[in-house]
Amino acid sequence: RGSCRITEAGQHDLASLWERISQALGIMTSGITDHDGVIGDFQGDAAMGFWGWPLEDSQTVEKACRAALAIRRRFAREARQPGHPLAGFACGLGIASGPAIAGRLGTSDQFKVSVFGPVVNLASRLESMTKQFCVPVLVDEATAEQLRGGPALHWARLRRLATVQPYGMQKTLMVSELLPPAVEPGECSDRNLRDYEAALDAFHSGRWDDCQALLRRLPNDGAAEFLRGTMEQHGGRPPTGWTGVVPLEGK
């Protein structure tokens, strides 16, 4: 996160900046490969990983989510160390689940092994949405449903954040935050998680006064600020024909 600002600040020492970005990418790629993922692409300061190829795996969703939490923890740990090359760095991760085509992508003279399909675009959109919700990891409905439908989660939690219509897309979806267990230092408490989801239910049903009251219990919460900002845009009252869906105005 903030790569444009970091790049601008480091423009007079590009070699050092290159090393810092490489270290950040190294955290991402090791998190993916350590959990049996495949690196599909690099785009500037971003890495894309995928699971389920070349061999099918019944645990792809769990492995992808464990990878995301591992990357989140690494960035948080390094960012807190004064003088570390990644001090002040943060990351955003998006996870989407569904079918895609994996294999050789490109032309006869230049190609790479990657993955292609709408689910790849959705994962990219979710990664971008972490900036709007100010949370590190977002997952789509399919991922959340598979996690909730599996064995009891002891290594992660899910928090429903909002029903949105991503910019440039027709479909709407519920986005959820993937969180570590509450026992980890500095994490959202289970009580705050329940308060937020109760506020979200009030937000969806148009009971915005109740929503505001619940959100007041959640200071310094990026997702709560997202809901507050949406309500402020409409003067604190649901617009006519309110369906609970928030259209996003940008990627």
mmCIF file of C-alpha atoms in Angstrom, residues 67-177:
data_model
loop_
_atom_site.group_PDB
_atom_site.id
_atom_site.type_symbol
_atom_site.label_atom_id
_atom_site.label_comp_id
_atom_site.label_asym_id
_atom_site.label_seq_id
_atom_site.Cartn_x
_atom_site.Cartn_y
_atom_site.Cartn_z
ATOM 1 C CA ALA A 67 -1.226 -17.750 2.886
ATOM 2 C CA ALA A 68 -2.980 -14.367 3.078
ATOM 3 C CA LEU A 69 -2.839 -14.314 6.879
ATOM 4 C CA ALA A 70 0.835 -15.310 6.828
ATOM 5 C CA ILE A 71 1.630 -12.443 4.434
ATOM 6 C CA ARG A 72 -0.423 -10.041 6.581
ATOM 7 C CA ARG A 73 1.499 -11.039 9.721
ATOM 8 C CA ARG A 74 4.900 -10.727 8.038
ATOM 9 C CA PHE A 75 4.186 -7.246 6.742
ATOM 10 C CA ALA A 76 2.855 -6.116 10.125
ATOM 11 C CA ARG A 77 5.925 -7.491 11.929
ATOM 12 C CA GLU A 78 8.475 -5.935 9.562
ATOM 13 C CA ALA A 79 6.643 -2.607 9.412
ATOM 14 C CA ARG A 80 6.947 -2.186 13.196
ATOM 15 C CA GLN A 81 10.746 -2.492 13.202
ATOM 16 C CA PRO A 82 12.448 0.926 13.083
ATOM 17 C CA GLY A 83 15.111 1.043 10.410
ATOM 18 C CA HIS A 84 13.898 -2.084 8.641
ATOM 19 C CA PRO A 85 13.703 -1.704 4.824
ATOM 20 C CA LEU A 86 9.950 -2.424 5.046
ATOM 21 C CA ALA A 87 9.247 -0.130 8.004
ATOM 22 C CA GLY A 88 5.952 1.595 7.318
ATOM 23 C CA PHE A 89 4.980 -0.799 4.511
ATOM 24 C CA ALA A 90 1.493 -2.329 4.429
ATOM 25 C CA CYS A 91 -0.297 -4.642 2.023
ATOM 26 C CA GLY A 92 -3.763 -5.428 0.712
ATOM 27 C CA LEU A 93 -4.894 -8.897 -0.322
ATOM 28 C CA GLY A 94 -7.962 -10.125 -2.184
ATOM 29 C CA ILE A 95 -9.120 -13.746 -2.446
ATOM 30 C CA ALA A 96 -11.783 -15.039 -4.841
ATOM 31 C CA SER A 97 -12.766 -18.660 -5.449
ATOM 32 C CA GLY A 98 -14.028 -20.231 -8.654
ATOM 33 C CA PRO A 99 -13.056 -21.929 -11.910
ATOM 34 C CA ALA A 100 -10.377 -20.545 -14.203
ATOM 35 C CA ILE A 101 -8.108 -21.692 -17.001
ATOM 36 C CA ALA A 102 -4.491 -22.276 -16.004
ATOM 37 C CA GLY A 103 -1.576 -22.918 -18.307
ATOM 38 C CA ARG A 104 0.605 -21.216 -20.886
ATOM 39 C CA LEU A 105 -0.577 -17.682 -21.586
ATOM 40 C CA GLY A 106 0.890 -15.502 -24.319
ATOM 41 C CA THR A 107 2.203 -15.919 -27.856
ATOM 42 C CA SER A 108 4.369 -18.504 -29.594
ATOM 43 C CA ASP A 109 7.579 -16.550 -28.926
ATOM 44 C CA GLN A 110 6.832 -15.147 -25.456
ATOM 45 C CA PHE A 111 4.608 -16.680 -22.776
ATOM 46 C CA LYS A 112 4.196 -17.375 -19.073
ATOM 47 C CA VAL A 113 2.300 -19.880 -16.948
ATOM 48 C CA SER A 114 -0.660 -18.065 -15.445
ATOM 49 C CA VAL A 115 -4.390 -18.233 -14.852
ATOM 50 C CA PHE A 116 -7.260 -16.552 -16.695
ATOM 51 C CA GLY A 117 -10.950 -15.979 -15.974
ATOM 52 C CA PRO A 118 -13.502 -13.716 -14.246
ATOM 53 C CA VAL A 119 -12.466 -14.993 -10.810
ATOM 54 C CA VAL A 120 -8.984 -13.536 -11.403
ATOM 55 C CA ASN A 121 -10.493 -10.115 -12.125
ATOM 56 C CA LEU A 122 -12.652 -10.375 -9.007
ATOM 57 C CA ALA A 123 -9.649 -11.159 -6.815
ATOM 58 C CA SER A 124 -7.909 -8.086 -8.236
ATOM 59 C CA ARG A 125 -10.960 -5.939 -7.476
ATOM 60 C CA LEU A 126 -11.085 -7.249 -3.917
ATOM 61 C CA GLU A 127 -7.431 -6.358 -3.462
ATOM 62 C CA SER A 128 -8.212 -2.803 -4.604
ATOM 63 C CA MET A 129 -11.239 -2.636 -2.286
ATOM 64 C CA THR A 130 -9.005 -3.131 0.741
ATOM 65 C CA LYS A 131 -8.024 0.510 0.240
ATOM 66 C CA GLN A 132 -11.657 1.638 0.434
ATOM 67 C CA PHE A 133 -12.432 -0.446 3.519
ATOM 68 C CA CYS A 134 -8.993 0.139 5.109
ATOM 69 C CA VAL A 135 -8.586 -3.557 5.959
ATOM 70 C CA PRO A 136 -5.751 -5.916 4.959
ATOM 71 C CA VAL A 137 -7.620 -8.953 3.542
ATOM 72 C CA LEU A 138 -10.943 -9.218 1.694
ATOM 73 C CA VAL A 139 -12.629 -12.395 0.422
ATOM 74 C CA ASP A 140 -15.601 -12.993 -1.852
ATOM 75 C CA GLU A 141 -18.815 -14.836 -0.999
ATOM 76 C CA ALA A 142 -17.667 -18.164 -2.439
ATOM 77 C CA THR A 143 -14.546 -18.146 -0.282
ATOM 78 C CA ALA A 144 -16.457 -17.127 2.855
ATOM 79 C CA GLU A 145 -19.101 -19.801 2.291
ATOM 80 C CA GLN A 146 -16.503 -22.538 1.881
ATOM 81 C CA LEU A 147 -14.707 -21.489 5.047
ATOM 82 C CA ARG A 148 -17.925 -21.300 7.048
ATOM 83 C CA GLY A 149 -19.120 -24.621 5.640
ATOM 84 C CA GLY A 150 -15.957 -26.498 6.568
ATOM 85 C CA PRO A 151 -14.502 -27.561 9.911
ATOM 86 C CA ALA A 152 -14.761 -25.100 12.802
ATOM 87 C CA LEU A 153 -12.292 -22.268 12.248
ATOM 88 C CA HIS A 154 -9.685 -21.982 14.973
ATOM 89 C CA TRP A 155 -7.033 -20.276 12.831
ATOM 90 C CA ALA A 156 -9.127 -17.460 11.307
ATOM 91 C CA ARG A 157 -12.337 -15.455 11.588
ATOM 92 C CA LEU A 158 -14.649 -13.797 9.053
ATOM 93 C CA ARG A 159 -16.412 -10.461 9.329
ATOM 94 C CA ARG A 160 -19.103 -9.470 6.840
ATOM 95 C CA LEU A 161 -18.322 -5.902 5.723
ATOM 96 C CA ALA A 162 -20.874 -4.766 3.116
ATOM 97 C CA THR A 163 -22.811 -5.702 0.004
ATOM 98 C CA VAL A 164 -21.247 -3.792 -2.864
ATOM 99 C CA GLN A 165 -21.441 -3.401 -6.617
ATOM 100 C CA PRO A 166 -17.825 -3.129 -7.793
ATOM 101 C CA TYR A 167 -17.050 -0.323 -10.218
ATOM 102 C CA GLY A 168 -17.626 -1.406 -13.809
ATOM 103 C CA MET A 169 -19.320 -4.677 -12.853
ATOM 104 C CA GLN A 170 -22.990 -5.689 -12.978
ATOM 105 C CA LYS A 171 -22.927 -8.238 -10.171
ATOM 106 C CA THR A 172 -23.235 -7.414 -6.505
ATOM 107 C CA LEU A 173 -21.506 -9.321 -3.755
ATOM 108 C CA MET A 174 -21.050 -9.464 -0.026
ATOM 109 C CA VAL A 175 -17.426 -8.829 0.843
ATOM 110 C CA SER A 176 -15.961 -10.186 4.076
ATOM 111 C CA GLU A 177 -12.766 -9.513 5.957
#
